[in-house]
Short mmCIF file of C-alpha atoms in Angstrom, two decimals:
data_model
loop_
_atom_site.label_atom_id
_atom_site.label_comp_id
_atom_site.label_asym_id
_atom_site.label_seq_id
_atom_site.Cartn_x
_atom_site.Cartn_y
_atom_site.Cartn_z
CA MET A 213 -24.78 -47.32 -33.51
CA ALA A 214 -23.63 -49.84 -36.04
CA GLU A 215 -26.91 -49.93 -37.89
CA ASP A 216 -27.12 -48.21 -41.16
CA LEU A 217 -29.45 -45.32 -41.38
CA VAL A 218 -31.39 -45.22 -44.57
CA LEU A 219 -31.38 -41.75 -45.96
CA ASP A 220 -34.24 -40.45 -47.98
CA THR A 221 -33.44 -40.07 -51.66
CA ALA A 222 -35.22 -36.77 -51.44
CA ILE A 223 -32.21 -35.53 -49.54
CA ARG A 224 -30.04 -36.27 -52.51
CA ASP A 225 -32.43 -34.59 -54.89
CA TRP A 226 -33.14 -31.50 -52.88
CA VAL A 227 -29.98 -30.93 -50.93
CA LEU A 228 -26.83 -32.36 -52.39
CA ILE A 229 -27.38 -31.66 -56.05
CA PRO A 230 -28.86 -28.16 -55.69
CA LEU A 231 -26.05 -27.19 -53.36
CA SER A 232 -23.42 -28.26 -55.87
CA VAL A 233 -25.22 -26.56 -58.72
CA VAL A 234 -25.54 -23.36 -56.77
CA MET A 235 -21.86 -23.36 -55.89
CA VAL A 236 -20.84 -23.89 -59.50
CA LEU A 237 -23.06 -21.07 -60.64
CA ILE A 238 -21.78 -18.72 -57.96
CA GLY A 239 -18.23 -19.59 -58.95
CA VAL A 240 -18.88 -18.78 -62.58
CA LEU A 241 -20.55 -15.55 -61.59
CA ARG A 242 -17.58 -14.56 -59.47
CA HIS A 243 -15.21 -15.32 -62.28
CA ILE A 244 -17.10 -13.10 -64.70
CA VAL A 245 -17.44 -10.30 -62.18
CA SER A 246 -13.76 -10.39 -61.31
CA LYS A 247 -12.87 -10.25 -64.98
CA LEU A 248 -14.98 -7.14 -65.37
CA LEU A 249 -13.62 -5.48 -62.29
CA ARG A 250 -10.00 -6.31 -62.87
CA SER A 251 -7.84 -3.27 -63.40
CA SER A 252 -4.87 -3.84 -65.66
CA GLN A 253 -1.71 -3.89 -63.65
CA THR A 254 1.27 -2.29 -65.26
CA PRO A 255 4.27 -4.17 -63.94
CA ASP A 256 6.98 -2.03 -62.51
CA ILE A 257 10.23 -1.86 -64.44
CA LYS A 258 12.25 -2.70 -61.37
CA ILE A 259 10.27 -5.82 -60.66
CA VAL A 260 10.58 -7.03 -64.24
CA ARG A 261 14.30 -6.34 -64.17
CA GLU A 262 14.75 -8.25 -60.94
CA GLY A 263 12.83 -11.17 -62.33
CA GLN A 264 15.06 -11.22 -65.37
CA VAL A 265 18.21 -10.99 -63.22
CA MET A 266 17.04 -14.00 -61.27
CA LEU A 267 16.40 -15.92 -64.48
CA ARG A 268 19.83 -15.05 -65.77
CA ALA A 269 21.49 -16.04 -62.51
CA ARG A 270 19.59 -19.31 -62.52
CA ASN A 271 20.74 -20.01 -66.08
CA LEU A 272 24.28 -19.31 -64.98
CA ARG A 273 23.99 -21.82 -62.19
CA ALA A 274 22.42 -24.46 -64.36
CA ALA A 275 24.80 -24.27 -67.29
CA ALA A 276 27.92 -23.13 -65.48
CA ASN A 277 29.89 -26.12 -66.68
CA PHE A 278 29.50 -25.18 -70.30
CA ILE A 279 31.51 -21.99 -70.29
CA PRO A 280 35.21 -21.57 -69.58
CA SER A 281 36.16 -21.11 -65.95
CA LYS A 282 37.48 -17.61 -66.51
CA ALA A 283 34.13 -16.54 -67.92
CA PHE A 284 32.30 -18.19 -65.07
CA ARG A 285 34.43 -16.52 -62.43
CA ALA A 286 34.02 -13.14 -64.05
CA ARG A 287 30.27 -13.56 -64.07
CA LYS A 288 30.15 -14.84 -60.53
CA LEU A 289 32.01 -11.76 -59.40
CA TYR A 290 29.70 -9.55 -61.41
CA TYR A 291 26.68 -11.01 -59.68
CA CYS A 292 27.90 -11.44 -56.12
CA ASN A 293 30.17 -8.45 -55.75
CA GLU A 294 29.61 -6.90 -52.37
CA GLU A 295 29.30 -3.37 -53.54
CA ASN A 296 27.52 -3.23 -56.84
CA GLY A 297 26.83 -6.81 -57.80
CA LEU A 298 23.56 -7.50 -59.52
CA LEU A 299 22.26 -9.81 -56.85
CA PHE A 300 23.43 -7.88 -53.87
CA VAL A 301 20.66 -6.16 -51.95
CA PRO A 302 21.63 -4.00 -48.98
CA LYS A 303 19.96 -5.01 -45.75
CA GLY A 304 17.77 -1.96 -45.54
CA GLN A 305 15.97 -2.65 -48.75
CA ALA A 306 15.22 -6.27 -48.03
CA THR A 307 11.74 -5.64 -46.71
CA ASN A 308 10.86 -3.28 -49.49
CA PRO A 309 8.24 -5.15 -51.48
CA GLN A 310 5.91 -5.74 -48.58
CA ALA A 311 5.95 -2.12 -47.49
CA GLN A 312 5.59 -1.16 -51.09
CA MET A 313 2.56 -3.34 -51.44
CA PHE A 314 0.84 -1.66 -48.56
CA SER A 315 1.68 1.88 -49.49
CA ASP A 316 0.97 1.59 -53.18
CA PRO A 317 -2.73 2.52 -53.37
CA ASN A 318 -3.36 0.63 -56.59
CA MET A 319 -2.04 -2.61 -55.31
CA ALA A 320 -3.83 -2.24 -52.00
CA MET A 321 -7.11 -1.66 -53.79
CA ASP A 322 -6.44 -4.69 -55.94
CA MET A 323 -5.79 -6.92 -52.94
CA MET A 324 -8.86 -5.61 -51.19
CA LYS A 325 -11.01 -6.29 -54.21
CA LYS A 326 -9.64 -9.79 -54.55
CA ASN A 327 -10.17 -10.48 -50.88
CA LEU A 328 -13.70 -9.13 -50.90
CA SER A 329 -14.65 -11.05 -54.00
CA MET A 330 -13.54 -14.16 -52.21
CA ILE A 331 -14.92 -13.54 -48.74
CA ILE A 332 -18.38 -12.21 -49.48
CA PRO A 333 -19.74 -15.04 -51.64
CA GLN A 334 -18.23 -17.59 -49.30
CA THR A 335 -19.87 -15.98 -46.30
CA LEU A 336 -23.21 -15.60 -48.00
CA THR A 337 -23.29 -19.16 -49.27
CA PHE A 338 -22.25 -20.48 -45.90
CA ALA A 339 -25.01 -18.54 -44.16
CA TRP A 340 -27.54 -19.74 -46.71
CA VAL A 341 -26.49 -23.35 -46.21
CA ASN A 342 -26.72 -23.00 -42.49
CA PHE A 343 -30.10 -21.43 -42.61
CA PHE A 344 -31.81 -23.75 -45.05
CA PHE A 345 -29.95 -26.98 -44.80
CA SER A 346 -29.31 -27.56 -41.17
CA GLY A 347 -30.73 -29.90 -38.64
CA PHE A 348 -30.69 -33.11 -40.60
CA VAL A 349 -28.33 -35.75 -41.81
CA ALA A 350 -27.32 -35.05 -45.36
CA ALA A 351 -24.85 -37.74 -46.36
CA LYS A 352 -22.77 -40.60 -45.19
CA ILE A 353 -19.03 -40.57 -45.54
CA PRO A 354 -17.82 -43.93 -46.81
CA PHE A 355 -14.97 -44.31 -44.34
CA PRO A 356 -15.17 -44.38 -40.55
CA LEU A 357 -14.09 -41.35 -38.55
CA THR A 358 -13.14 -40.73 -34.96
CA GLN A 359 -15.33 -39.00 -32.46
CA ARG A 360 -13.33 -35.82 -32.62
CA PHE A 361 -14.86 -34.89 -35.95
CA ARG A 362 -18.33 -34.88 -34.52
CA SER A 363 -18.47 -31.21 -33.65
CA MET A 364 -17.10 -30.24 -37.03
CA LEU A 365 -19.20 -32.39 -39.28
CA GLN A 366 -22.46 -32.77 -37.43
CA ASN A 367 -23.21 -29.29 -36.26
CA GLY A 368 -26.99 -29.31 -36.73
CA ILE A 369 -27.55 -32.83 -35.57
CA ASP A 370 -28.07 -32.85 -31.84
CA LEU A 371 -27.98 -36.59 -31.37
CA SER A 372 -24.75 -37.83 -29.91
CA THR A 373 -25.38 -41.45 -30.77
CA VAL A 374 -25.39 -41.06 -34.51
CA ASP A 375 -22.30 -42.44 -36.19
CA VAL A 376 -19.81 -39.76 -37.08
CA SER A 377 -19.89 -40.88 -40.69
CA TYR A 378 -23.29 -39.29 -41.06
CA VAL A 379 -22.64 -35.65 -41.72
CA SER A 380 -24.65 -32.53 -42.15
CA SER A 381 -24.85 -30.38 -45.23
CA ARG A 382 -22.24 -28.00 -43.89
CA SER A 383 -19.58 -30.59 -44.55
CA TRP A 384 -20.98 -31.13 -48.03
CA TYR A 385 -20.53 -27.41 -48.56
CA PHE A 386 -16.88 -27.57 -47.52
CA LEU A 387 -16.31 -30.63 -49.65
CA ASN A 388 -17.67 -28.79 -52.64
CA LEU A 389 -15.61 -25.70 -51.85
CA PHE A 390 -12.36 -27.57 -52.17
CA GLY A 391 -13.44 -30.11 -54.71
CA LEU A 392 -14.93 -27.84 -57.35
CA ARG A 393 -11.55 -26.25 -57.96
CA GLY A 394 -10.75 -28.99 -60.47
CA LEU A 395 -14.10 -28.55 -62.18
CA PHE A 396 -13.57 -24.81 -62.44
CA SER A 397 -10.18 -25.20 -64.02
CA LEU A 398 -11.82 -27.40 -66.65
CA ILE A 399 -14.65 -24.97 -67.35
CA LEU A 400 -12.97 -21.65 -66.93
CA GLY A 401 -9.44 -22.51 -67.92
CA GLU A 402 -6.43 -21.97 -65.71
CA GLU A 403 -5.86 -18.81 -63.73
CA ASN A 404 -9.48 -18.36 -62.83
CA ALA A 405 -10.63 -16.11 -60.07
CA VAL A 406 -12.22 -18.91 -58.13
CA ASP A 407 -9.00 -20.49 -57.07
CA ASP A 408 -9.58 -19.63 -53.46
CA THR A 409 -7.53 -22.33 -51.93
CA GLN A 410 -4.49 -21.30 -53.93
CA ARG A 411 -4.87 -17.74 -52.80
CA MET A 412 -5.45 -18.81 -49.23
CA MET A 413 -2.22 -20.76 -49.33
CA GLN A 414 -0.45 -17.79 -50.84
CA MET A 415 -1.73 -15.41 -48.19
CA GLY A 416 -0.71 -17.84 -45.52
CA GLY A 417 2.89 -18.02 -46.66
CA GLY A 418 3.77 -14.38 -47.00
CA PHE A 419 2.87 -12.18 -49.87
CA GLY A 420 3.89 -14.64 -52.58
CA PHE A 421 6.28 -13.04 -55.01
CA ASP A 422 9.06 -11.43 -53.00
CA PRO A 423 11.78 -10.19 -55.31
CA SER A 424 14.47 -9.12 -52.88
CA LYS A 425 14.31 -12.33 -50.89
CA GLY A 426 14.62 -14.20 -54.17
CA LEU A 427 17.72 -12.23 -55.05
CA SER A 428 19.58 -13.04 -51.85
CA VAL A 429 18.63 -16.70 -52.21
CA GLU A 430 20.03 -16.68 -55.74
CA LYS A 431 23.17 -14.96 -54.52
CA ASP A 432 23.77 -17.60 -51.87
CA ASN A 433 23.17 -20.38 -54.38
CA LEU A 434 25.56 -18.81 -56.82
CA ASP A 435 28.21 -18.38 -54.14
CA ILE A 436 28.09 -22.08 -53.48
CA THR A 437 28.27 -23.13 -57.13
CA GLN A 438 31.52 -24.73 -58.15
CA HIS A 439 32.75 -24.73 -61.67
CA ASP A 440 33.56 -28.09 -63.20
CA TRP A 441 34.30 -27.58 -66.83
CA ALA A 442 32.50 -30.19 -68.90
CA LEU A 443 34.12 -29.40 -72.20
CA PRO A 444 37.17 -31.73 -71.95
CA ASN A 445 34.74 -34.62 -71.61
CA PHE A 446 33.13 -33.48 -74.80
CA GLU A 447 36.46 -33.81 -76.53
CA HIS A 448 36.61 -37.49 -75.58
CA HIS A 449 33.02 -38.01 -76.63
CA ALA A 450 33.73 -36.34 -79.94
CA GLU A 451 36.52 -38.79 -80.60
CA ASP A 452 34.20 -41.70 -79.92
CA VAL A 453 31.54 -40.18 -82.14
CA LEU A 454 33.97 -39.71 -84.97
CA LYS A 455 35.34 -43.23 -84.60
CA ARG A 456 31.82 -44.51 -84.95
CA VAL A 457 31.16 -42.29 -87.95
CA ILE A 458 34.25 -43.45 -89.79
CA SER A 459 33.92 -47.14 -89.10
CA MET B 927 13.83 -23.16 -80.90
CA VAL B 928 11.27 -25.18 -82.76
CA THR B 929 11.22 -28.88 -82.03
CA LYS B 930 11.47 -31.53 -84.70
CA THR B 931 7.86 -32.67 -84.43
CA GLU B 932 6.62 -29.12 -84.73
CA GLU B 933 8.87 -28.53 -87.71
CA SER B 934 7.60 -31.61 -89.53
CA GLU B 935 4.02 -30.68 -88.67
CA LEU B 936 4.59 -27.22 -90.09
CA LYS B 937 6.10 -28.64 -93.26
CA ASN B 938 3.20 -31.04 -93.76
CA LEU B 939 0.66 -28.30 -93.30
CA GLU B 940 2.57 -26.07 -95.66
CA ILE B 941 2.62 -28.70 -98.40
CA GLN B 942 -1.04 -29.41 -97.82
CA VAL B 943 -2.08 -25.77 -98.05
CA ASP B 944 0.16 -25.02 -101.01
CA ASN B 945 -1.36 -27.84 -103.03
CA GLY B 946 -4.89 -26.60 -102.58
CA GLY B 947 -5.98 -28.74 -99.66
CA GLY B 948 -7.72 -27.01 -96.75
CA GLY B 949 -6.16 -26.18 -93.42
CA ALA B 950 -4.97 -22.64 -94.12
CA TRP B 951 -6.20 -21.40 -90.76
CA GLU B 952 -4.40 -24.20 -88.86
CA TYR B 953 -1.23 -23.42 -90.78
CA LEU B 954 -1.49 -19.73 -89.92
CA SER B 955 -2.17 -20.49 -86.25
CA LEU B 956 0.85 -22.80 -86.11
CA VAL B 957 3.05 -20.16 -87.71
CA ARG B 958 1.80 -17.66 -85.16
CA LYS B 959 2.42 -20.01 -82.25
CA LEU B 960 5.93 -21.01 -83.33
CA LYS B 961 6.86 -17.46 -84.36
CA VAL B 962 8.52 -18.59 -87.58
CA ARG B 963 9.01 -16.20 -90.44
CA ARG B 964 7.04 -17.40 -93.48
CA SER B 965 5.80 -14.05 -94.63
CA ASP B 966 5.10 -14.84 -98.29
CA LYS B 967 3.00 -17.91 -97.47
CA VAL B 968 1.25 -16.16 -94.62
CA LEU B 969 0.44 -13.29 -96.93
CA LYS B 970 -0.90 -15.52 -99.69
CA HIS B 971 -3.03 -17.77 -97.54
CA GLY B 972 -4.04 -15.07 -95.10
CA LEU B 973 -5.32 -12.87 -97.91
CA SER B 974 -7.19 -15.80 -99.42
CA ILE B 975 -9.07 -16.19 -96.15
CA LEU B 976 -9.64 -12.49 -95.60
CA ASN B 977 -10.91 -11.78 -99.08
CA ASP B 978 -13.44 -14.57 -98.87
CA SER B 979 -16.17 -13.07 -96.71
CA LYS B 980 -17.65 -16.45 -95.85
CA LEU B 981 -14.39 -17.79 -94.46
CA ARG B 982 -13.77 -14.50 -92.74
CA SER B 983 -17.03 -14.53 -90.85
CA LYS B 984 -16.36 -18.12 -89.79
CA LEU B 985 -13.32 -16.94 -87.89
CA GLY B 986 -15.27 -14.76 -85.51
CA ALA B 987 -13.09 -12.89 -83.08
CA ASP B 988 -9.91 -14.43 -84.47
CA GLU B 989 -10.41 -12.36 -87.61
CA TRP B 990 -8.56 -9.44 -86.03
CA THR B 991 -5.58 -11.56 -85.04
CA LEU B 992 -5.44 -12.68 -88.64
CA TYR B 993 -5.53 -9.06 -89.79
CA GLU B 994 -2.56 -8.29 -87.57
CA GLN B 995 -0.62 -11.33 -88.77
CA VAL B 996 -1.29 -10.52 -92.44
CA ALA B 997 -0.36 -6.86 -91.90
CA VAL B 998 3.03 -7.80 -90.48
CA ALA B 999 3.62 -10.36 -93.24
CA ALA B 1000 2.67 -7.78 -95.88
CA MET B 1001 5.16 -5.32 -94.41
CA ASP B 1002 7.81 -8.00 -94.56
CA CYS B 1003 7.03 -8.66 -98.22
CA GLN B 1004 6.88 -4.92 -98.93
CA CYS B 1005 3.24 -5.03 -100.03
CA LEU B 1006 2.54 -1.81 -98.20
CA ASP B 1007 -0.94 -1.19 -99.58
CA VAL B 1008 -2.15 -4.51 -98.24
CA ALA B 1009 -0.59 -3.67 -94.90
CA GLN B 1010 -2.26 -0.28 -94.91
CA ASP B 1011 -5.69 -1.76 -95.63
CA CYS B 1012 -5.33 -4.27 -92.82
CA THR B 1013 -4.17 -1.60 -90.40
CA LYS B 1014 -7.04 0.68 -91.35
CA ALA B 1015 -9.54 -2.10 -90.79
CA LEU B 1016 -8.02 -2.78 -87.37
CA ARG B 1017 -8.02 0.91 -86.47
CA LYS B 1018 -11.69 1.19 -87.40
CA ARG B 1019 -12.51 -1.70 -85.11
CA PHE B 1020 -10.23 -0.86 -82.19
CA SER B 1021 -9.89 2.89 -82.21
CA GLU B 1022 -8.11 3.26 -78.91
CA SER B 1023 -5.68 0.43 -79.05
CA LYS B 1024 -1.96 0.61 -78.38
CA ARG B 1025 -1.47 -2.59 -80.32
CA VAL B 1026 -2.87 -0.94 -83.45
CA GLY B 1027 -0.68 2.09 -82.73
CA ARG B 1028 2.28 -0.23 -82.74
CA LEU B 1029 1.22 -1.62 -86.14
CA GLU B 1030 0.88 1.87 -87.55
CA ALA B 1031 4.35 2.78 -86.33
CA MET B 1032 5.67 -0.40 -87.96
CA LEU B 1033 3.96 0.67 -91.18
CA LEU B 1034 5.80 4.01 -91.05
CA GLU B 1035 9.01 2.10 -90.52
CA ALA B 1036 8.30 -0.17 -93.48
CA LYS B 1037 7.65 2.87 -95.66
CA GLY B 1038 11.02 4.25 -94.74
CA SER B 1039 9.95 7.40 -92.89
CA TRP B 1040 12.43 6.84 -90.09
CA GLU B 1041 11.91 10.01 -88.05
CA LYS B 1042 8.13 9.64 -87.91
CA ALA B 1043 8.47 6.01 -86.93
CA GLU B 1044 11.05 6.92 -84.30
CA LYS B 1045 8.70 9.51 -82.81
CA ALA B 1046 5.80 7.07 -82.83
CA TYR B 1047 7.87 4.38 -81.10
CA SER B 1048 9.15 6.80 -78.45
CA SER B 1049 5.65 7.98 -77.61
CA LEU B 1050 4.40 4.39 -77.42
CA LEU B 1051 7.26 3.51 -75.13
CA GLU B 1052 6.45 6.39 -72.83
CA ASP B 1053 3.03 4.91 -72.22
CA ASN B 1054 4.30 1.41 -71.85
CA PRO B 1055 8.03 1.15 -71.16
CA LEU B 1056 7.90 -2.63 -70.92
CA ASP B 1057 6.86 -3.44 -74.47
CA GLN B 1058 9.58 -5.74 -75.73
CA ILE B 1059 8.46 -5.66 -79.35
CA ILE B 1060 8.80 -1.89 -79.64
CA HIS B 1061 12.28 -1.97 -78.15
CA LYS B 1062 13.29 -4.57 -80.68
CA ARG B 1063 11.74 -2.58 -83.56
CA ARG B 1064 13.85 0.38 -82.54
CA VAL B 1065 17.00 -1.72 -82.69
CA ALA B 1066 15.96 -3.10 -86.08
CA MET B 1067 15.32 0.40 -87.37
CA ALA B 1068 18.74 1.60 -86.30
CA LYS B 1069 20.28 -1.42 -87.96
CA ALA B 1070 18.30 -0.87 -91.16
CA GLN B 1071 19.47 2.72 -91.35
CA GLY B 1072 23.03 1.51 -91.12
CA ASN B 1073 23.50 3.06 -87.68
CA ILE B 1074 25.17 0.02 -86.12
CA SER B 1075 26.50 1.81 -83.08
CA GLY B 1076 23.01 3.16 -82.40
CA ALA B 1077 21.65 -0.35 -82.72
CA ILE B 1078 24.25 -1.58 -80.22
CA GLU B 1079 23.31 1.21 -77.83
CA TRP B 1080 19.57 0.46 -78.02
CA LEU B 1081 20.18 -3.26 -77.72
CA ASN B 1082 22.36 -2.78 -74.65
CA LYS B 1083 19.68 -0.63 -73.04
CA TYR B 1084 17.11 -3.30 -73.82
CA LEU B 1085 19.31 -5.99 -72.35
CA GLU B 1086 19.82 -3.99 -69.17
CA ILE B 1087 16.16 -4.57 -68.41
CA PHE B 1088 15.40 -7.83 -70.17
CA MET B 1089 18.64 -9.61 -69.59
CA ALA B 1090 17.27 -13.12 -69.89
CA ASP B 1091 16.25 -12.71 -73.53
CA HIS B 1092 18.66 -15.02 -75.30
CA ASP B 1093 17.55 -13.98 -78.78
CA ALA B 1094 18.66 -10.44 -78.02
CA TRP B 1095 22.03 -11.69 -76.79
CA ARG B 1096 22.42 -13.64 -80.01
CA GLU B 1097 21.61 -10.58 -82.10
CA LEU B 1098 24.13 -8.53 -80.13
CA ALA B 1099 26.77 -11.23 -80.64
CA GLU B 1100 26.21 -11.21 -84.39
CA ILE B 1101 26.40 -7.41 -84.51
CA TYR B 1102 29.66 -7.44 -82.55
CA SER B 1103 31.09 -10.13 -84.82
CA SER B 1104 30.22 -8.06 -87.86
CA LEU B 1105 32.10 -5.16 -86.29
CA GLN B 1106 35.02 -7.44 -85.40
CA MET B 1107 34.63 -6.71 -81.68
CA TYR B 1108 35.30 -10.35 -80.93
CA LYS B 1109 35.82 -10.13 -77.19
CA GLN B 1110 32.36 -8.66 -76.68
CA ALA B 1111 30.93 -11.15 -79.16
CA ALA B 1112 32.48 -13.98 -77.14
CA PHE B 1113 30.79 -12.65 -73.99
CA CYS B 1114 27.43 -12.55 -75.72
CA TYR B 1115 27.83 -16.05 -77.07
CA GLU B 1116 28.65 -17.25 -73.56
CA GLU B 1117 25.34 -15.77 -72.41
CA VAL B 1118 23.54 -17.58 -75.19
CA ILE B 1119 25.25 -20.87 -74.35
CA LEU B 1120 24.26 -20.41 -70.70
CA ALA B 1121 20.66 -20.00 -71.71
CA GLN B 1122 20.58 -22.95 -74.12
CA PRO B 1123 23.59 -25.16 -73.54
CA THR B 1124 22.59 -28.01 -75.81
CA VAL B 1125 22.18 -26.15 -79.08
CA PRO B 1126 25.26 -26.94 -81.21
CA LEU B 1127 24.85 -23.80 -83.31
CA TYR B 1128 25.96 -21.58 -80.47
CA HIS B 1129 28.92 -23.75 -79.56
CA LEU B 1130 30.03 -23.53 -83.17
CA ALA B 1131 29.68 -19.77 -83.32
CA TYR B 1132 31.51 -19.38 -80.01
CA ALA B 1133 34.32 -21.61 -81.24
CA ASP B 1134 34.59 -19.53 -84.42
CA VAL B 1135 34.89 -16.33 -82.43
CA LEU B 1136 37.49 -17.83 -80.09
CA TYR B 1137 39.53 -19.14 -82.99
CA THR B 1138 39.41 -15.71 -84.62
CA LEU B 1139 40.56 -14.04 -81.43
CA GLY B 1140 43.68 -16.18 -81.52
CA GLY B 1141 46.16 -16.87 -78.77
CA LEU B 1142 47.01 -20.32 -77.46
CA GLU B 1143 44.41 -20.48 -74.72
CA ASN B 1144 41.60 -19.27 -76.97
CA VAL B 1145 42.47 -21.69 -79.73
CA GLN B 1146 42.60 -24.58 -77.27
CA THR B 1147 39.19 -23.58 -75.91
CA ALA B 1148 37.92 -23.22 -79.48
CA LYS B 1149 39.05 -26.76 -80.22
CA LYS B 1150 37.10 -28.01 -77.23
CA TYR B 1151 33.96 -26.22 -78.41
CA TYR B 1152 34.35 -27.59 -81.94
CA ALA B 1153 34.56 -31.02 -80.31
CA SER B 1154 31.40 -30.37 -78.33
CA THR B 1155 29.66 -29.31 -81.54
CA ILE B 1156 30.71 -32.58 -83.14
CA ASP B 1157 29.40 -34.42 -80.12
CA LEU B 1158 26.08 -32.62 -80.17
CA THR B 1159 25.55 -33.08 -83.90
CA GLY B 1160 26.79 -36.66 -84.11
CA GLY B 1161 29.76 -35.82 -86.30
CA LYS B 1162 27.75 -34.39 -89.15
CA ASN B 1163 28.83 -30.77 -88.93
CA THR B 1164 31.46 -30.19 -91.61
CA ARG B 1165 32.44 -26.79 -90.27
CA ALA B 1166 33.26 -28.22 -86.87
CA LEU B 1167 35.39 -30.94 -88.45
CA PHE B 1168 37.34 -28.33 -90.37
CA GLY B 1169 37.56 -26.30 -87.18
CA ILE B 1170 39.21 -29.17 -85.36
CA CYS B 1171 41.85 -29.59 -88.06
CA LEU B 1172 42.60 -25.88 -88.16
CA CYS B 1173 42.76 -25.59 -84.38
CA THR B 1174 45.09 -28.52 -84.03
CA SER B 1175 47.49 -27.18 -86.60
CA ALA B 1176 47.30 -23.70 -85.05
CA ILE B 1177 48.05 -25.12 -81.60
CA ALA B 1178 50.95 -27.11 -82.98
CA GLN B 1179 52.32 -23.96 -84.56
CA LEU B 1180 51.92 -21.94 -81.38
CA THR B 1181 53.54 -24.59 -79.20
CA LYS B 1182 56.47 -25.16 -81.53
CA GLY B 1183 59.55 -25.48 -79.42
CA LYS B 1184 57.63 -26.04 -76.18
CA ASN B 1185 56.92 -29.55 -74.87
CA LYS B 1186 54.25 -31.32 -76.82
CA GLU B 1187 51.98 -32.83 -74.18
CA ASP B 1188 48.78 -34.12 -75.71
CA LYS B 1189 48.80 -37.06 -78.01
CA GLU B 1190 45.02 -37.08 -78.03
CA GLY B 1191 44.97 -33.89 -80.02
CA SER B 1192 46.51 -35.51 -83.04
CA GLN B 1193 44.14 -38.45 -82.70
CA LEU B 1194 41.18 -36.09 -82.84
CA GLN B 1195 42.66 -34.35 -85.83
CA SER B 1196 43.29 -37.52 -87.79
CA LEU B 1197 39.79 -38.74 -86.93
CA ALA B 1198 38.32 -35.45 -88.08
CA ALA B 1199 40.35 -35.57 -91.28
CA LYS B 1200 39.14 -39.08 -92.02
CA ALA B 1201 35.54 -38.09 -91.33
CA LEU B 1202 35.89 -35.11 -93.65
CA GLU B 1203 37.32 -37.26 -96.45
CA ARG B 1204 34.49 -39.73 -96.04
CA ASP B 1205 31.93 -36.94 -96.13
CA TYR B 1206 33.40 -35.40 -99.27
CA LYS B 1207 33.61 -38.79 -100.96
CA GLN B 1208 29.93 -39.23 -100.40
CA ARG B 1209 28.68 -35.78 -101.20
CA ALA B 1210 31.19 -33.93 -103.40
CA PRO B 1211 33.69 -36.45 -104.81
CA ASP B 1212 35.12 -34.04 -107.37
CA LYS B 1213 36.31 -31.74 -104.60
CA LEU B 1214 38.11 -34.55 -102.80
CA PRO B 1215 41.61 -33.86 -104.23
CA GLN B 1216 41.38 -30.21 -103.06
CA LEU B 1217 40.44 -31.43 -99.62
CA THR B 1218 43.33 -33.85 -99.38
CA THR B 1219 45.86 -31.24 -100.44
CA ALA B 1220 44.45 -28.75 -97.93
CA LEU B 1221 44.57 -31.28 -95.11
CA LYS B 1222 48.09 -32.29 -96.05
CA SER B 1223 49.24 -28.67 -95.94
CA LEU B 1224 47.67 -28.32 -92.50
CA THR B 1225 49.47 -31.32 -91.07
CA LEU B 1226 52.69 -30.32 -92.78
CA SER B 1227 52.65 -26.85 -91.33
CA SER B 1228 52.18 -28.23 -87.81
#
């Protein structure tokens, strides 16, 4: 088990490199296709407004010590007022955006298109890899692994004595899937359609941008913020500055 | 705001292009990126590129961005025929474009046909209610026609949606100051300071407004903001130095008869006075006697 298997260089030439090349090409193709298919989304006024409110509230929190306390208190009240404050969202509306996303036909179509454009090429490529490139050892991973990874990384290899570091081409496919993201951002610029992992993470953690949740978070943060007026310190600093200027 | 490195880069490019060296396209791209207003230079150098068909074809797809930039610069310099040619060329290329429609409406505005421009802007806004530039053009139009209250109304409506746009808050503050509605101007300046707390310009403007409003509390706050301006500019801002002297004497006048608590105030004032005298000695020595008499009268009246 500790012996090194010598792998044919033909494997490198005919398996590893073609697989990577094919994945890059498919990624580029997907990017172009998604650009063609993308329908322009007109952002809703309400969503823009809420984004701006959050920005303004965040600015208030960040620079609160630069304005007089009366001004700060007035603004805090304006934002956090229970009845008609800017940041106050009544409980019923809190789940709005998600429902909105499902009911709005445009957005639903958009999500479906994005999902499909991600799932179909992945599935096809995976099937192709499995069909053509299975049943042999493709590469050796440079670090040792435990036995638990055997089923994941060595699916076509039916020998249980082979070291787990020797993997099949399926694992090379997965490695490429996650690794080519950096390459794509170089070639295609940021915000490309091939950023699957980002989207997968986004889908995992809720539907990403959630305005009303953001508002209540901002409101709580603003409620906590204390006002510690920094201007009197500036007066002392100014004296020091002037002393230095005169001397 | 433009950073120092970008400013120096812009200046270098400007000098280079003005003196006949190459680099006109880089200069124009930098102007476009930094959104500075150099309309006469943009017009001159942009036209030199556009009229030379070899240079124009080298630009490729950027040619149309250049057309747009030159059109706007031409409107700013009131060379309306140039602007019209550019807009026509753009319309021929992009016949169904809202961006070109916006340019054409701006051309109407530049010509002075206010009602037509107003109609064009309203129809464009119906299609796309989130176009910030059109909103701002409407405000500018109202201001140009002298309809200040209309400008305030449009600007307020704009700010209801885009309330994080600090440039708009600054514009509103200046409009209110011009109308002497100082309380509202103070509110707007507070918004601007919240957005960019380390820019001394806004502290200075806010201090001016507070001082103008008057009242002991406002003048004391104004003094603090003049001090912060001095801090942020390293003592070089003459207006802030004068502001400190005026505020201190105003405070002394307002608290005449009540207990005088702060000794630091007078220290700041004497420091500011000394700094002013030094500054005048260096830069305008013949005005120094006027300065000393003015300062003396301030301290005497306190």
